[in-house]
Amino acid sequence: MWQLPKAVSLVSGHGEGPTELNAFDRALQDARVADINFLRVTSIMPPGARIIDLPRYPAGLLLPAVYARIASTQRGDRIAAAIGVGVCRERHGVIMEHAAHASREEADAAVRRMIEEGVRIRGLVLDELVTVVAEHTVERAGCAVAVALFWPTPTGLPR
Amino acid sequence: MWQLPKAVSLVSGHGEGPTELNAFDRALQDARVADINFLRVTSIMPPGARIIDLPRYPAGLLLPAVYARIASTQRGDRIAAAIGVGVCRERHGVIMEHAAHASREEADAAVRRMIEEGVRIRGLVLDELVTVVAEHTVERAGCAVAVALFWPTPTGLPR
Amino acid sequence: MWQLPKAVSLVSGHGEGPTELNAFDRALQDARVADINFLRVTSIMPPGARIIDLPRYPAGLLLPAVYARIASTQRGDRIAAAIGVGVCRERHGVIMEHAAHASREEADAAVRRMIEEGVRIRGLVLDELVTVVAEHTVERAGCAVAVALFWPTPTGLPR
């Protein structure tokens, strides 16, 4: 709390389950982050923060994260979740999430437009734009997630 | 943040109020946790964490918690909220929540099935399954809650 | 986490954007808090906490906050978000939020009633009641927000 994250990891996943919450769990497992206690946050990329691959973490960790999540029990539904980071070197950037009954390409395009708008209204200059997207076609209960995980050091957790 | 909880308390409650938010407040009061600032988290039982009775805490405490919450303003509506912990000794476990227009028994059964599935997909072995449930029949605006509170030490807060 | 906030700031704002999330971002910018990573909390005013003007903070800060948020894409819609603090000297108080398709006056009145009820059911005595409200009439996608930000010291962040 009252801290500045120093790194962000982006992951996405999708899955099926007997209920929407179990499908969410499966989608998080697909993204390799099912064993984390997420604290959902709104979405600023701290100045100087790096984008890093998912580091090692212990199961049960309390960790702040931005996430897009969509679940459906409508067989045949195509759902997608996207998250993106707009990096503005020397300054802070923005993180935007989008989840919809849409294709991977549509969700990705939507999140890119939202980042560009978020950067524009702040008068920032976009140096880099990174997105991850998951798409899923529902069988019984399905879920797609895209997550930005915040870390306290430039490489993940303190050693 | 970026910490591992060491204990979990499970409580539930229900109540009536002039609005749904006031009814939520009443339900939390019924559960003896109305004076806490909850940070809502997703739901892993950290390895080695204990299930403990609700310890003492100061009003206004910022505390991570998983909760199920359902409110309704439909007179006569039966609503229920359930939360459960699947404990896997030597490993981490899962916490699942469920809230529905349902009876106490239905909500409890649903959360048990969700825990069994969450344990199964992780390849874990369930040693213990503990649930709490609240049921409420709505008069004006009613709410049922079930909460898992995370504590930083095996007995609650540091002395 | 597991801490007691020592001060609270109340702000509100509204705005328009191409999407509801961008409009939310604009509304936060209007409230001068768009560059914060909010951890949404439920709502107790800690004992002895002060209400202070918005202090300085670095972009990207992780900060616990209570907020009311309403967005709409219905042209001509009038939306309002209100938040209020009921201060009970010597004891803790309550924070309530309300967002609706309503006027500024209606949202303000609703949140005042909710605070009075929250204070009443705790057997507290209300010494002071402070609210902030934002109202917005939607053009394309609009949003109104009202936020209570929690600070770790009586003047904001530690020096």
PDB file of N, CA, C and O in Angstrom, chain A residues 3-68:
ATOM      1  N   GLN A   3       2.679   2.443  -2.181  1.00  0.00           N
ATOM      2  CA  GLN A   3       3.984   2.150  -2.763  1.00  0.00           C
ATOM      3  C   GLN A   3       3.905   2.323  -4.269  1.00  0.00           C
ATOM      4  O   GLN A   3       2.819   2.378  -4.849  1.00  0.00           O
ATOM      5  N   LEU A   4       5.081   2.385  -4.912  1.00  0.00           N
ATOM      6  CA  LEU A   4       5.148   2.458  -6.368  1.00  0.00           C
ATOM      7  C   LEU A   4       5.656   1.135  -6.909  1.00  0.00           C
ATOM      8  O   LEU A   4       6.788   0.748  -6.612  1.00  0.00           O
ATOM      9  N   PRO A   5       4.861   0.439  -7.714  1.00  0.00           N
ATOM     10  CA  PRO A   5       5.360  -0.786  -8.341  1.00  0.00           C
ATOM     11  C   PRO A   5       6.553  -0.464  -9.253  1.00  0.00           C
ATOM     12  O   PRO A   5       6.615   0.610  -9.842  1.00  0.00           O
ATOM     13  N   LYS A   6       7.461  -1.419  -9.353  1.00  0.00           N
ATOM     14  CA  LYS A   6       8.681  -1.209 -10.141  1.00  0.00           C
ATOM     15  C   LYS A   6       8.717  -2.057 -11.417  1.00  0.00           C
ATOM     16  O   LYS A   6       9.607  -1.889 -12.245  1.00  0.00           O
ATOM     17  N   ALA A   7       7.775  -2.998 -11.527  1.00  0.00           N
ATOM     18  CA  ALA A   7       7.727  -3.826 -12.733  1.00  0.00           C
ATOM     19  C   ALA A   7       6.310  -4.348 -12.934  1.00  0.00           C
ATOM     20  O   ALA A   7       5.529  -4.442 -11.981  1.00  0.00           O
ATOM     21  N   VAL A   8       6.001  -4.658 -14.182  1.00  0.00           N
ATOM     22  CA  VAL A   8       4.678  -5.171 -14.548  1.00  0.00           C
ATOM     23  C   VAL A   8       4.864  -6.386 -15.445  1.00  0.00           C
ATOM     24  O   VAL A   8       5.715  -6.371 -16.336  1.00  0.00           O
ATOM     25  N   SER A   9       4.090  -7.457 -15.188  1.00  0.00           N
ATOM     26  CA  SER A   9       4.068  -8.617 -16.090  1.00  0.00           C
ATOM     27  C   SER A   9       2.695  -8.714 -16.740  1.00  0.00           C
ATOM     28  O   SER A   9       1.685  -8.500 -16.074  1.00  0.00           O
ATOM     29  N   LEU A  10       2.655  -9.041 -18.010  1.00  0.00           N
ATOM     30  CA  LEU A  10       1.388  -9.187 -18.729  1.00  0.00           C
ATOM     31  C   LEU A  10       1.172 -10.650 -19.095  1.00  0.00           C
ATOM     32  O   LEU A  10       2.040 -11.266 -19.717  1.00  0.00           O
ATOM     33  N   VAL A  11       0.020 -11.186 -18.730  1.00  0.00           N
ATOM     34  CA  VAL A  11      -0.297 -12.575 -19.079  1.00  0.00           C
ATOM     35  C   VAL A  11      -1.763 -12.657 -19.485  1.00  0.00           C
ATOM     36  O   VAL A  11      -2.570 -11.796 -19.148  1.00  0.00           O
ATOM     37  N   SER A  12      -2.105 -13.729 -20.201  1.00  0.00           N
ATOM     38  CA  SER A  12      -3.510 -13.954 -20.548  1.00  0.00           C
ATOM     39  C   SER A  12      -3.787 -15.440 -20.613  1.00  0.00           C
ATOM     40  O   SER A  12      -2.852 -16.248 -20.725  1.00  0.00           O
ATOM     41  N   GLY A  13      -5.064 -15.789 -20.526  1.00  0.00           N
ATOM     42  CA  GLY A  13      -5.417 -17.198 -20.574  1.00  0.00           C
ATOM     43  C   GLY A  13      -6.905 -17.389 -20.742  1.00  0.00           C
ATOM     44  O   GLY A  13      -7.681 -16.438 -20.637  1.00  0.00           O
ATOM     45  N   HIS A  14      -7.299 -18.624 -20.986  1.00  0.00           N
ATOM     46  CA  HIS A  14      -8.726 -18.915 -21.114  1.00  0.00           C
ATOM     47  C   HIS A  14      -8.978 -20.346 -20.679  1.00  0.00           C
ATOM     48  O   HIS A  14      -8.038 -21.144 -20.597  1.00  0.00           O
ATOM     49  N   GLY A  15     -10.259 -20.646 -20.382  1.00  0.00           N
ATOM     50  CA  GLY A  15     -10.558 -21.994 -19.933  1.00  0.00           C
ATOM     51  C   GLY A  15     -12.028 -22.261 -19.747  1.00  0.00           C
ATOM     52  O   GLY A  15     -12.850 -21.355 -19.834  1.00  0.00           O
ATOM     53  N   GLU A  16     -12.311 -23.527 -19.488  1.00  0.00           N
ATOM     54  CA  GLU A  16     -13.674 -24.040 -19.289  1.00  0.00           C
ATOM     55  C   GLU A  16     -13.819 -24.618 -17.891  1.00  0.00           C
ATOM     56  O   GLU A  16     -12.851 -25.155 -17.337  1.00  0.00           O
ATOM     57  N   GLY A  17     -15.026 -24.583 -17.363  1.00  0.00           N
ATOM     58  CA  GLY A  17     -15.261 -25.211 -16.077  1.00  0.00           C
ATOM     59  C   GLY A  17     -16.738 -25.461 -15.878  1.00  0.00           C
ATOM     60  O   GLY A  17     -17.554 -25.040 -16.693  1.00  0.00           O
ATOM     61  N   PRO A  18     -17.090 -26.112 -14.770  1.00  0.00           N
ATOM     62  CA  PRO A  18     -18.512 -26.358 -14.505  1.00  0.00           C
ATOM     63  C   PRO A  18     -19.269 -25.079 -14.118  1.00  0.00           C
ATOM     64  O   PRO A  18     -20.478 -25.011 -14.294  1.00  0.00           O
ATOM     65  N   THR A  19     -18.577 -24.072 -13.574  1.00  0.00           N
ATOM     66  CA  THR A  19     -19.209 -22.787 -13.247  1.00  0.00           C
ATOM     67  C   THR A  19     -18.317 -21.672 -13.791  1.00  0.00           C
ATOM     68  O   THR A  19     -17.158 -21.905 -14.139  1.00  0.00           O
ATOM     69  N   GLU A  20     -18.857 -20.441 -13.796  1.00  0.00           N
ATOM     70  CA  GLU A  20     -18.076 -19.305 -14.286  1.00  0.00           C
ATOM     71  C   GLU A  20     -16.863 -19.046 -13.396  1.00  0.00           C
ATOM     72  O   GLU A  20     -15.794 -18.684 -13.883  1.00  0.00           O
ATOM     73  N   LEU A  21     -17.022 -19.246 -12.072  1.00  0.00           N
ATOM     74  CA  LEU A  21     -15.876 -18.997 -11.174  1.00  0.00           C
ATOM     75  C   LEU A  21     -14.795 -20.057 -11.383  1.00  0.00           C
ATOM     76  O   LEU A  21     -13.604 -19.753 -11.404  1.00  0.00           O
ATOM     77  N   ASN A  22     -15.203 -21.313 -11.600  1.00  0.00           N
ATOM     78  CA  ASN A  22     -14.220 -22.350 -11.892  1.00  0.00           C
ATOM     79  C   ASN A  22     -13.551 -22.100 -13.247  1.00  0.00           C
ATOM     80  O   ASN A  22     -12.355 -22.344 -13.404  1.00  0.00           O
ATOM     81  N   ALA A  23     -14.329 -21.598 -14.208  1.00  0.00           N
ATOM     82  CA  ALA A  23     -13.741 -21.287 -15.521  1.00  0.00           C
ATOM     83  C   ALA A  23     -12.733 -20.148 -15.384  1.00  0.00           C
ATOM     84  O   ALA A  23     -11.675 -20.152 -16.030  1.00  0.00           O
ATOM     85  N   PHE A  24     -13.036 -19.162 -14.530  1.00  0.00           N
ATOM     86  CA  PHE A  24     -12.097 -18.063 -14.240  1.00  0.00           C
ATOM     87  C   PHE A  24     -10.812 -18.648 -13.665  1.00  0.00           C
ATOM     88  O   PHE A  24      -9.694 -18.280 -14.076  1.00  0.00           O
ATOM     89  N   ASP A  25     -10.963 -19.575 -12.750  1.00  0.00           N
ATOM     90  CA  ASP A  25      -9.821 -20.240 -12.121  1.00  0.00           C
ATOM     91  C   ASP A  25      -8.975 -20.960 -13.180  1.00  0.00           C
ATOM     92  O   ASP A  25      -7.744 -20.865 -13.199  1.00  0.00           O
ATOM     93  N   ARG A  26      -9.649 -21.651 -14.088  1.00  0.00           N
ATOM     94  CA  ARG A  26      -8.972 -22.365 -15.174  1.00  0.00           C
ATOM     95  C   ARG A  26      -8.228 -21.398 -16.096  1.00  0.00           C
ATOM     96  O   ARG A  26      -7.110 -21.669 -16.549  1.00  0.00           O
ATOM     97  N   ALA A  27      -8.880 -20.267 -16.399  1.00  0.00           N
ATOM     98  CA  ALA A  27      -8.265 -19.272 -17.276  1.00  0.00           C
ATOM     99  C   ALA A  27      -7.015 -18.693 -16.600  1.00  0.00           C
ATOM    100  O   ALA A  27      -5.976 -18.494 -17.239  1.00  0.00           O
ATOM    101  N   LEU A  28      -7.104 -18.457 -15.289  1.00  0.00           N
ATOM    102  CA  LEU A  28      -5.930 -17.964 -14.553  1.00  0.00           C
ATOM    103  C   LEU A  28      -4.824 -19.021 -14.540  1.00  0.00           C
ATOM    104  O   LEU A  28      -3.637 -18.701 -14.637  1.00  0.00           O
ATOM    105  N   GLN A  29      -5.241 -20.297 -14.441  1.00  0.00           N
ATOM    106  CA  GLN A  29      -4.259 -21.382 -14.470  1.00  0.00           C
ATOM    107  C   GLN A  29      -3.555 -21.423 -15.832  1.00  0.00           C
ATOM    108  O   GLN A  29      -2.343 -21.565 -15.914  1.00  0.00           O
ATOM    109  N   ASP A  30      -4.353 -21.239 -16.884  1.00  0.00           N
ATOM    110  CA  ASP A  30      -3.794 -21.200 -18.245  1.00  0.00           C
ATOM    111  C   ASP A  30      -2.781 -20.051 -18.360  1.00  0.00           C
ATOM    112  O   ASP A  30      -1.777 -20.169 -19.067  1.00  0.00           O
ATOM    113  N   ALA A  31      -3.045 -18.972 -17.640  1.00  0.00           N
ATOM    114  CA  ALA A  31      -2.140 -17.809 -17.668  1.00  0.00           C
ATOM    115  C   ALA A  31      -0.990 -17.965 -16.669  1.00  0.00           C
ATOM    116  O   ALA A  31      -0.151 -17.076 -16.554  1.00  0.00           O
ATOM    117  N   ARG A  32      -0.958 -19.063 -15.919  1.00  0.00           N
ATOM    118  CA  ARG A  32       0.082 -19.370 -14.916  1.00  0.00           C
ATOM    119  C   ARG A  32       0.043 -18.450 -13.686  1.00  0.00           C
ATOM    120  O   ARG A  32       1.054 -18.232 -13.032  1.00  0.00           O
ATOM    121  N   VAL A  33      -1.157 -17.935 -13.374  1.00  0.00           N
ATOM    122  CA  VAL A  33      -1.280 -17.043 -12.222  1.00  0.00           C
ATOM    123  C   VAL A  33      -2.470 -17.422 -11.336  1.00  0.00           C
ATOM    124  O   VAL A  33      -3.035 -16.582 -10.641  1.00  0.00           O
ATOM    125  N   ALA A  34      -2.865 -18.706 -11.344  1.00  0.00           N
ATOM    126  CA  ALA A  34      -4.064 -19.104 -10.595  1.00  0.00           C
ATOM    127  C   ALA A  34      -3.848 -19.146  -9.090  1.00  0.00           C
ATOM    128  O   ALA A  34      -4.811 -19.144  -8.334  1.00  0.00           O
ATOM    129  N   ASP A  35      -2.598 -19.169  -8.638  1.00  0.00           N
ATOM    130  CA  ASP A  35      -2.365 -19.362  -7.208  1.00  0.00           C
ATOM    131  C   ASP A  35      -1.979 -18.077  -6.485  1.00  0.00           C
ATOM    132  O   ASP A  35      -1.255 -18.085  -5.494  1.00  0.00           O
ATOM    133  N   ILE A  36      -2.493 -16.966  -7.016  1.00  0.00           N
ATOM    134  CA  ILE A  36      -2.222 -15.637  -6.458  1.00  0.00           C
ATOM    135  C   ILE A  36      -3.513 -15.057  -5.897  1.00  0.00           C
ATOM    136  O   ILE A  36      -4.593 -15.296  -6.424  1.00  0.00           O
ATOM    137  N   ASN A  37      -3.410 -14.309  -4.794  1.00  0.00           N
ATOM    138  CA  ASN A  37      -4.540 -13.530  -4.298  1.00  0.00           C
ATOM    139  C   ASN A  37      -4.468 -12.118  -4.885  1.00  0.00           C
ATOM    140  O   ASN A  37      -3.713 -11.275  -4.413  1.00  0.00           O
ATOM    141  N   PHE A  38      -5.261 -11.890  -5.929  1.00  0.00           N
ATOM    142  CA  PHE A  38      -5.218 -10.601  -6.609  1.00  0.00           C
ATOM    143  C   PHE A  38      -5.983  -9.521  -5.864  1.00  0.00           C
ATOM    144  O   PHE A  38      -7.132  -9.727  -5.459  1.00  0.00           O
ATOM    145  N   LEU A  39      -5.348  -8.377  -5.726  1.00  0.00           N
ATOM    146  CA  LEU A  39      -6.006  -7.154  -5.295  1.00  0.00           C
ATOM    147  C   LEU A  39      -6.212  -6.331  -6.561  1.00  0.00           C
ATOM    148  O   LEU A  39      -5.249  -5.866  -7.175  1.00  0.00           O
ATOM    149  N   ARG A  40      -7.471  -6.146  -6.968  1.00  0.00           N
ATOM    150  CA  ARG A  40      -7.721  -5.469  -8.237  1.00  0.00           C
ATOM    151  C   ARG A  40      -7.462  -3.979  -8.116  1.00  0.00           C
ATOM    152  O   ARG A  40      -7.957  -3.340  -7.193  1.00  0.00           O
ATOM    153  N   VAL A  41      -6.707  -3.424  -9.041  1.00  0.00           N
ATOM    154  CA  VAL A  41      -6.427  -1.996  -9.024  1.00  0.00           C
ATOM    155  C   VAL A  41      -6.815  -1.349 -10.345  1.00  0.00           C
ATOM    156  O   VAL A  41      -6.966  -2.018 -11.353  1.00  0.00           O
ATOM    157  N   THR A  42      -6.998  -0.022 -10.299  1.00  0.00           N
ATOM    158  CA  THR A  42      -7.065   0.748 -11.538  1.00  0.00           C
ATOM    159  C   THR A  42      -5.634   1.013 -11.975  1.00  0.00           C
ATOM    160  O   THR A  42      -4.698   0.616 -11.301  1.00  0.00           O
ATOM    161  N   SER A  43      -5.343   1.723 -12.948  1.00  0.00           N
ATOM    162  CA  SER A  43      -4.394   1.308 -13.931  1.00  0.00           C
ATOM    163  C   SER A  43      -3.472   2.360 -14.496  1.00  0.00           C
ATOM    164  O   SER A  43      -3.659   2.842 -15.603  1.00  0.00           O
ATOM    165  N   ILE A  44      -2.432   2.654 -13.696  1.00  0.00           N
ATOM    166  CA  ILE A  44      -1.381   3.552 -14.163  1.00  0.00           C
ATOM    167  C   ILE A  44      -0.062   2.779 -14.194  1.00  0.00           C
ATOM    168  O   ILE A  44       0.237   2.011 -13.295  1.00  0.00           O
ATOM    169  N   MET A  45       0.707   2.988 -15.251  1.00  0.00           N
ATOM    170  CA  MET A  45       2.031   2.385 -15.357  1.00  0.00           C
ATOM    171  C   MET A  45       2.998   3.336 -14.666  1.00  0.00           C
ATOM    172  O   MET A  45       3.208   4.450 -15.140  1.00  0.00           O
ATOM    173  N   PRO A  46       3.552   2.926 -13.510  1.00  0.00           N
ATOM    174  CA  PRO A  46       4.402   3.861 -12.766  1.00  0.00           C
ATOM    175  C   PRO A  46       5.627   4.293 -13.576  1.00  0.00           C
ATOM    176  O   PRO A  46       6.122   3.525 -14.403  1.00  0.00           O
ATOM    177  N   PRO A  47       6.114   5.491 -13.348  1.00  0.00           N
ATOM    178  CA  PRO A  47       7.288   5.984 -14.088  1.00  0.00           C
ATOM    179  C   PRO A  47       8.481   5.069 -13.848  1.00  0.00           C
ATOM    180  O   PRO A  47       8.743   4.668 -12.715  1.00  0.00           O
ATOM    181  N   GLY A  48       9.156   4.711 -14.914  1.00  0.00           N
ATOM    182  CA  GLY A  48      10.354   3.884 -14.786  1.00  0.00           C
ATOM    183  C   GLY A  48      10.097   2.410 -14.598  1.00  0.00           C
ATOM    184  O   GLY A  48      11.035   1.614 -14.560  1.00  0.00           O
ATOM    185  N   ALA A  49       8.829   2.004 -14.468  1.00  0.00           N
ATOM    186  CA  ALA A  49       8.547   0.574 -14.284  1.00  0.00           C
ATOM    187  C   ALA A  49       8.867  -0.188 -15.568  1.00  0.00           C
ATOM    188  O   ALA A  49       8.690   0.327 -16.673  1.00  0.00           O
ATOM    189  N   ARG A  50       9.358  -1.414 -15.396  1.00  0.00           N
ATOM    190  CA  ARG A  50       9.721  -2.235 -16.538  1.00  0.00           C
ATOM    191  C   ARG A  50       8.617  -3.259 -16.818  1.00  0.00           C
ATOM    192  O   ARG A  50       7.880  -3.631 -15.919  1.00  0.00           O
ATOM    193  N   ILE A  51       8.543  -3.730 -18.048  1.00  0.00           N
ATOM    194  CA  ILE A  51       7.692  -4.882 -18.366  1.00  0.00           C
ATOM    195  C   ILE A  51       8.587  -6.108 -18.328  1.00  0.00           C
ATOM    196  O   ILE A  51       9.588  -6.174 -19.037  1.00  0.00           O
ATOM    197  N   ILE A  52       8.248  -7.059 -17.459  1.00  0.00           N
ATOM    198  CA  ILE A  52       9.107  -8.241 -17.286  1.00  0.00           C
ATOM    199  C   ILE A  52       8.307  -9.523 -17.484  1.00  0.00           C
ATOM    200  O   ILE A  52       7.080  -9.539 -17.343  1.00  0.00           O
ATOM    201  N   ASP A  53       9.007 -10.612 -17.813  1.00  0.00           N
ATOM    202  CA  ASP A  53       8.355 -11.917 -17.853  1.00  0.00           C
ATOM    203  C   ASP A  53       7.878 -12.274 -16.452  1.00  0.00           C
ATOM    204  O   ASP A  53       8.400 -11.776 -15.465  1.00  0.00           O
ATOM    205  N   LEU A  54       6.902 -13.148 -16.389  1.00  0.00           N
ATOM    206  CA  LEU A  54       6.352 -13.553 -15.100  1.00  0.00           C
ATOM    207  C   LEU A  54       7.461 -14.133 -14.217  1.00  0.00           C
ATOM    208  O   LEU A  54       8.066 -15.146 -14.569  1.00  0.00           O
ATOM    209  N   PRO A  55       7.743 -13.500 -13.072  1.00  0.00           N
ATOM    210  CA  PRO A  55       8.795 -14.031 -12.193  1.00  0.00           C
ATOM    211  C   PRO A  55       8.245 -15.132 -11.294  1.00  0.00           C
ATOM    212  O   PRO A  55       7.047 -15.422 -11.308  1.00  0.00           O
ATOM    213  N   ARG A  56       9.086 -15.744 -10.502  1.00  0.00           N
ATOM    214  CA  ARG A  56       8.639 -16.744  -9.532  1.00  0.00           C
ATOM    215  C   ARG A  56       7.930 -16.053  -8.374  1.00  0.00           C
ATOM    216  O   ARG A  56       8.279 -14.929  -7.996  1.00  0.00           O
ATOM    217  N   TYR A  57       6.935 -16.749  -7.825  1.00  0.00           N
ATOM    218  CA  TYR A  57       6.198 -16.200  -6.674  1.00  0.00           C
ATOM    219  C   TYR A  57       5.644 -17.363  -5.864  1.00  0.00           C
ATOM    220  O   TYR A  57       5.372 -18.437  -6.424  1.00  0.00           O
ATOM    221  N   PRO A  58       5.457 -17.163  -4.557  1.00  0.00           N
ATOM    222  CA  PRO A  58       4.872 -18.237  -3.747  1.00  0.00           C
ATOM    223  C   PRO A  58       3.345 -18.264  -3.870  1.00  0.00           C
ATOM    224  O   PRO A  58       2.703 -17.212  -4.029  1.00  0.00           O
ATOM    225  N   ALA A  59       2.752 -19.449  -3.811  1.00  0.00           N
ATOM    226  CA  ALA A  59       1.290 -19.583  -3.832  1.00  0.00           C
ATOM    227  C   ALA A  59       0.700 -18.804  -2.663  1.00  0.00           C
ATOM    228  O   ALA A  59       1.247 -18.803  -1.565  1.00  0.00           O
ATOM    229  N   GLY A  60      -0.416 -18.098  -2.923  1.00  0.00           N
ATOM    230  CA  GLY A  60      -1.118 -17.387  -1.859  1.00  0.00           C
ATOM    231  C   GLY A  60      -0.686 -15.941  -1.697  1.00  0.00           C
ATOM    232  O   GLY A  60      -1.236 -15.208  -0.870  1.00  0.00           O
ATOM    233  N   LEU A  61       0.283 -15.514  -2.505  1.00  0.00           N
ATOM    234  CA  LEU A  61       0.780 -14.135  -2.438  1.00  0.00           C
ATOM    235  C   LEU A  61      -0.338 -13.122  -2.673  1.00  0.00           C
ATOM    236  O   LEU A  61      -1.154 -13.282  -3.580  1.00  0.00           O
ATOM    237  N   LEU A  62      -0.374 -12.083  -1.857  1.00  0.00           N
ATOM    238  CA  LEU A  62      -1.259 -10.933  -2.092  1.00  0.00           C
ATOM    239  C   LEU A  62      -0.568  -9.992  -3.071  1.00  0.00           C
ATOM    240  O   LEU A  62       0.519  -9.491  -2.782  1.00  0.00           O
ATOM    241  N   LEU A  63      -1.197  -9.737  -4.206  1.00  0.00           N
ATOM    242  CA  LEU A  63      -0.508  -9.003  -5.263  1.00  0.00           C
ATOM    243  C   LEU A  63      -1.467  -8.076  -6.006  1.00  0.00           C
ATOM    244  O   LEU A  63      -2.528  -8.511  -6.461  1.00  0.00           O
ATOM    245  N   PRO A  64      -1.124  -6.811  -6.165  1.00  0.00           N
ATOM    246  CA  PRO A  64      -1.990  -5.901  -6.911  1.00  0.00           C
ATOM    247  C   PRO A  64      -1.925  -6.179  -8.415  1.00  0.00           C
ATOM    248  O   PRO A  64      -0.847  -6.447  -8.945  1.00  0.00           O
ATOM    249  N   ALA A  65      -3.069  -6.124  -9.061  1.00  0.00           N
ATOM    250  CA  ALA A  65      -3.127  -6.442 -10.488  1.00  0.00           C
ATOM    251  C   ALA A  65      -4.302  -5.729 -11.138  1.00  0.00           C
ATOM    252  O   ALA A  65      -5.317  -5.474 -10.501  1.00  0.00           O
ATOM    253  N   VAL A  66      -4.132  -5.418 -12.400  1.00  0.00           N
ATOM    254  CA  VAL A  66      -5.227  -4.944 -13.241  1.00  0.00           C
ATOM    255  C   VAL A  66      -5.682  -6.135 -14.056  1.00  0.00           C
ATOM    256  O   VAL A  66      -4.836  -6.849 -14.599  1.00  0.00           O
ATOM    257  N   TYR A  67      -6.975  -6.383 -14.145  1.00  0.00           N
ATOM    258  CA  TYR A  67      -7.357  -7.468 -15.037  1.00  0.00           C
ATOM    259  C   TYR A  67      -8.670  -7.248 -15.760  1.00  0.00           C
ATOM    260  O   TYR A  67      -9.560  -6.556 -15.296  1.00  0.00           O
ATOM    261  N   ALA A  68      -8.711  -7.827 -16.969  1.00  0.00           N
ATOM    262  CA  ALA A  68      -9.927  -7.905 -17.770  1.00  0.00           C
ATOM    263  C   ALA A  68     -10.409  -9.337 -17.678  1.00  0.00           C
ATOM    264  O   ALA A  68      -9.621 -10.270 -17.797  1.00  0.00           O
TER     265      ALA A  68
END
